[in-house]
CSV table of C-alpha atoms in Angstrom, one decimal:
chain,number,residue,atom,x,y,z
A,121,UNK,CA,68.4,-85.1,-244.2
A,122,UNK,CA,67.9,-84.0,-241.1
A,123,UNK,CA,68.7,-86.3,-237.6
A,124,UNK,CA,66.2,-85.0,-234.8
A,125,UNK,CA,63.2,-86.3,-236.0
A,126,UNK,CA,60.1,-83.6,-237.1
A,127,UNK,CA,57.4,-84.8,-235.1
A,128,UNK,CA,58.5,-83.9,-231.8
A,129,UNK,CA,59.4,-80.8,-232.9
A,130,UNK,CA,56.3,-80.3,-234.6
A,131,UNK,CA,54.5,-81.5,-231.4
A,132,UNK,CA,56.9,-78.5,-229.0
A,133,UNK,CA,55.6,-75.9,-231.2
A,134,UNK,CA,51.8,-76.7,-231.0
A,135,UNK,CA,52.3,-76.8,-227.2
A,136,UNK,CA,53.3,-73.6,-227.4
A,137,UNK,CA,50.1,-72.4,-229.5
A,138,UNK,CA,51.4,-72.9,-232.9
A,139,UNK,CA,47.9,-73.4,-234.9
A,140,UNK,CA,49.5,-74.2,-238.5
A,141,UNK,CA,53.3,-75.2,-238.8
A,142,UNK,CA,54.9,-75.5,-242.3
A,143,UNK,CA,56.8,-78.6,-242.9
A,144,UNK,CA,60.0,-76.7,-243.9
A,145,UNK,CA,59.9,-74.5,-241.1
A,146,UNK,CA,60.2,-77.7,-238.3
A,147,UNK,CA,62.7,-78.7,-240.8
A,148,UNK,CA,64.7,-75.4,-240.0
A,149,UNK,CA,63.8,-75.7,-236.3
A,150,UNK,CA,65.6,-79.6,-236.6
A,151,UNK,CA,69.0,-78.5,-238.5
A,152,UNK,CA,69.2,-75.5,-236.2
A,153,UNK,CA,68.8,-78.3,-233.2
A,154,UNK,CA,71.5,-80.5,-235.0
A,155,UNK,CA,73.8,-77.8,-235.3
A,156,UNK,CA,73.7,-76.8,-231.6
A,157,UNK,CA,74.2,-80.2,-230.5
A,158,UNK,CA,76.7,-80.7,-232.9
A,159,UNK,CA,78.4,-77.8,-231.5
A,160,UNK,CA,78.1,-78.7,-227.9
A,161,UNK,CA,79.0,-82.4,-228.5
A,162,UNK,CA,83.0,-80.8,-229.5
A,163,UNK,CA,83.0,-79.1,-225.9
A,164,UNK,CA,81.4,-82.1,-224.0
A,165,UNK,CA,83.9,-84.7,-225.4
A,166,UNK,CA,86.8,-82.3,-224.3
A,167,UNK,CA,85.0,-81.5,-220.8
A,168,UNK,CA,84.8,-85.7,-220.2
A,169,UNK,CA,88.4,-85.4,-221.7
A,170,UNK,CA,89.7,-83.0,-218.9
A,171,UNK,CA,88.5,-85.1,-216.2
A,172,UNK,CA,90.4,-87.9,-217.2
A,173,UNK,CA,87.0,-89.9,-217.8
A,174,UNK,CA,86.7,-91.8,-221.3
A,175,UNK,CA,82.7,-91.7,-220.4
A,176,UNK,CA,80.9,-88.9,-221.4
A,177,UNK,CA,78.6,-87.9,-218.6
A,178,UNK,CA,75.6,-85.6,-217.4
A,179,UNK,CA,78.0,-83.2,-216.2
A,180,UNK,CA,80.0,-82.6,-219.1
A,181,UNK,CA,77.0,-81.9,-221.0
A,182,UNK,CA,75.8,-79.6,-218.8
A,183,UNK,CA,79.4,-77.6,-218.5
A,184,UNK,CA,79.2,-77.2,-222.2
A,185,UNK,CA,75.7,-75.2,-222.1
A,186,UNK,CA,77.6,-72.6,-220.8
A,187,UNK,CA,79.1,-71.3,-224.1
B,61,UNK,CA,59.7,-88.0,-220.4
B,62,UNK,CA,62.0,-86.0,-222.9
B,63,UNK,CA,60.8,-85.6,-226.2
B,64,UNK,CA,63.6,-84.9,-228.3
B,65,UNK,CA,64.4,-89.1,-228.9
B,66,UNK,CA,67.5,-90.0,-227.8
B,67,UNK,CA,69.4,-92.6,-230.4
B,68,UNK,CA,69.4,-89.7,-233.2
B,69,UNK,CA,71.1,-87.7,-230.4
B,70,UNK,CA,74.0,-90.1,-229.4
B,71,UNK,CA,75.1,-90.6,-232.8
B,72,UNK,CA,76.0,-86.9,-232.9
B,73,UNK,CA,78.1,-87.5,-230.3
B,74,UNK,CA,79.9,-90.5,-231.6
B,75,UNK,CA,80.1,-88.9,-234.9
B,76,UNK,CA,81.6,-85.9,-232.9
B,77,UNK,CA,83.7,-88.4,-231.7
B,78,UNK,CA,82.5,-89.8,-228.0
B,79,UNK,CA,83.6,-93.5,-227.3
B,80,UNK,CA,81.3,-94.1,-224.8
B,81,UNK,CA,78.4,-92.3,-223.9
B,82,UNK,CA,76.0,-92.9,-220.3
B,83,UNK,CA,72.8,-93.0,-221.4
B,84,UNK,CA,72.1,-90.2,-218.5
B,85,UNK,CA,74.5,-87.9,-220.4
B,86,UNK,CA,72.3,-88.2,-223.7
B,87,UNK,CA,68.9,-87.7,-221.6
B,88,UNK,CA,70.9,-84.7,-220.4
B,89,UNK,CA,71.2,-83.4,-223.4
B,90,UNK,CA,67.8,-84.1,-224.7
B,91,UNK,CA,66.4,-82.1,-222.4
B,92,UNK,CA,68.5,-79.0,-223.2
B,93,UNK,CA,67.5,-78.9,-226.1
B,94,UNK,CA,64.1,-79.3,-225.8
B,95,UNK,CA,64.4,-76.5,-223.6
B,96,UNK,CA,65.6,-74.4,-226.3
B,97,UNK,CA,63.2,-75.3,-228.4
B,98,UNK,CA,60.3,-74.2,-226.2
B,99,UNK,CA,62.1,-71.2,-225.4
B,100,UNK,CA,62.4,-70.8,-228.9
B,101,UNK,CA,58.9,-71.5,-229.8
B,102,UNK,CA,57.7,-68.4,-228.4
B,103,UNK,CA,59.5,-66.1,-230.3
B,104,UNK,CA,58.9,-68.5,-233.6
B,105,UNK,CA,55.0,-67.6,-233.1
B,106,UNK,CA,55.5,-64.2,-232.0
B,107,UNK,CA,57.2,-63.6,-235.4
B,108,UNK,CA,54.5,-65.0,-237.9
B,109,UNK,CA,51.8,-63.2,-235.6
B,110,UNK,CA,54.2,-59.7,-236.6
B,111,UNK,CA,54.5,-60.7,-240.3
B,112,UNK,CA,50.7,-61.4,-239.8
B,113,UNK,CA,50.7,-64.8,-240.7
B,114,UNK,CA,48.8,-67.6,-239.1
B,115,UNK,CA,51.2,-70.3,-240.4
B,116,UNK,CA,54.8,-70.6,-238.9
B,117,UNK,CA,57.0,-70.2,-241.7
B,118,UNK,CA,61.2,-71.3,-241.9
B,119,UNK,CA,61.8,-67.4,-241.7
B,120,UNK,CA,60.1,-67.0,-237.9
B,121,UNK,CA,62.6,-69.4,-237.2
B,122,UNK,CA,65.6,-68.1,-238.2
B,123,UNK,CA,64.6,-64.6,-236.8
B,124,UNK,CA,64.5,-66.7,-233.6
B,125,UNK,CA,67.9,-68.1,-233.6
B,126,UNK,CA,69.3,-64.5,-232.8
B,127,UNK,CA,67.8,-63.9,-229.8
């Protein structure tokens, strides 16, 4: 159901000093993920967009952290 | 080097509705992510620890989105 895969998440949150992770909470921590890009992939289309490029690049995605 | 895998990632964008995508762009955004996520990792743990749990649960997630 969900796109960004659990494992890495899973793997982020242990790093961090996680010691026992429930599966549905890394599944919350993946949609929440998949939203944001979701999100930021409307205001990284319209950055490429409005500089005439057909190509999204680096750039756009980083102007549309911003919001 | 980023840990967030990239192929799940560009098909948000094309979904979103990117024709073409540079592979540094998705890299790009990859990395954002995963930066939010260990940013949000901190406060994920810091919640259970309040609710004195040992086990992240989907709740000390959510309670990190707002932050």
């Amino acid at each position: 159901m969900t796109e960004i895969p659990l494992a890495p998440l899973e793997r982020i949150l242990r790093r961090a000093g996680a010691q026992r992770v429930s599966e549905d909470a890394v599944v919350t921590l993946s949609k929440i993920l998949q939203d944001a890009a979701e999100e930021m992939s409307e205001d990284i289309i319209e950055n490429a967009k409005k500089s005439g490029r057909d190509i999204i690049q680096p750039e756009d995605v980083k102007a549309a952290i911003k919001k």
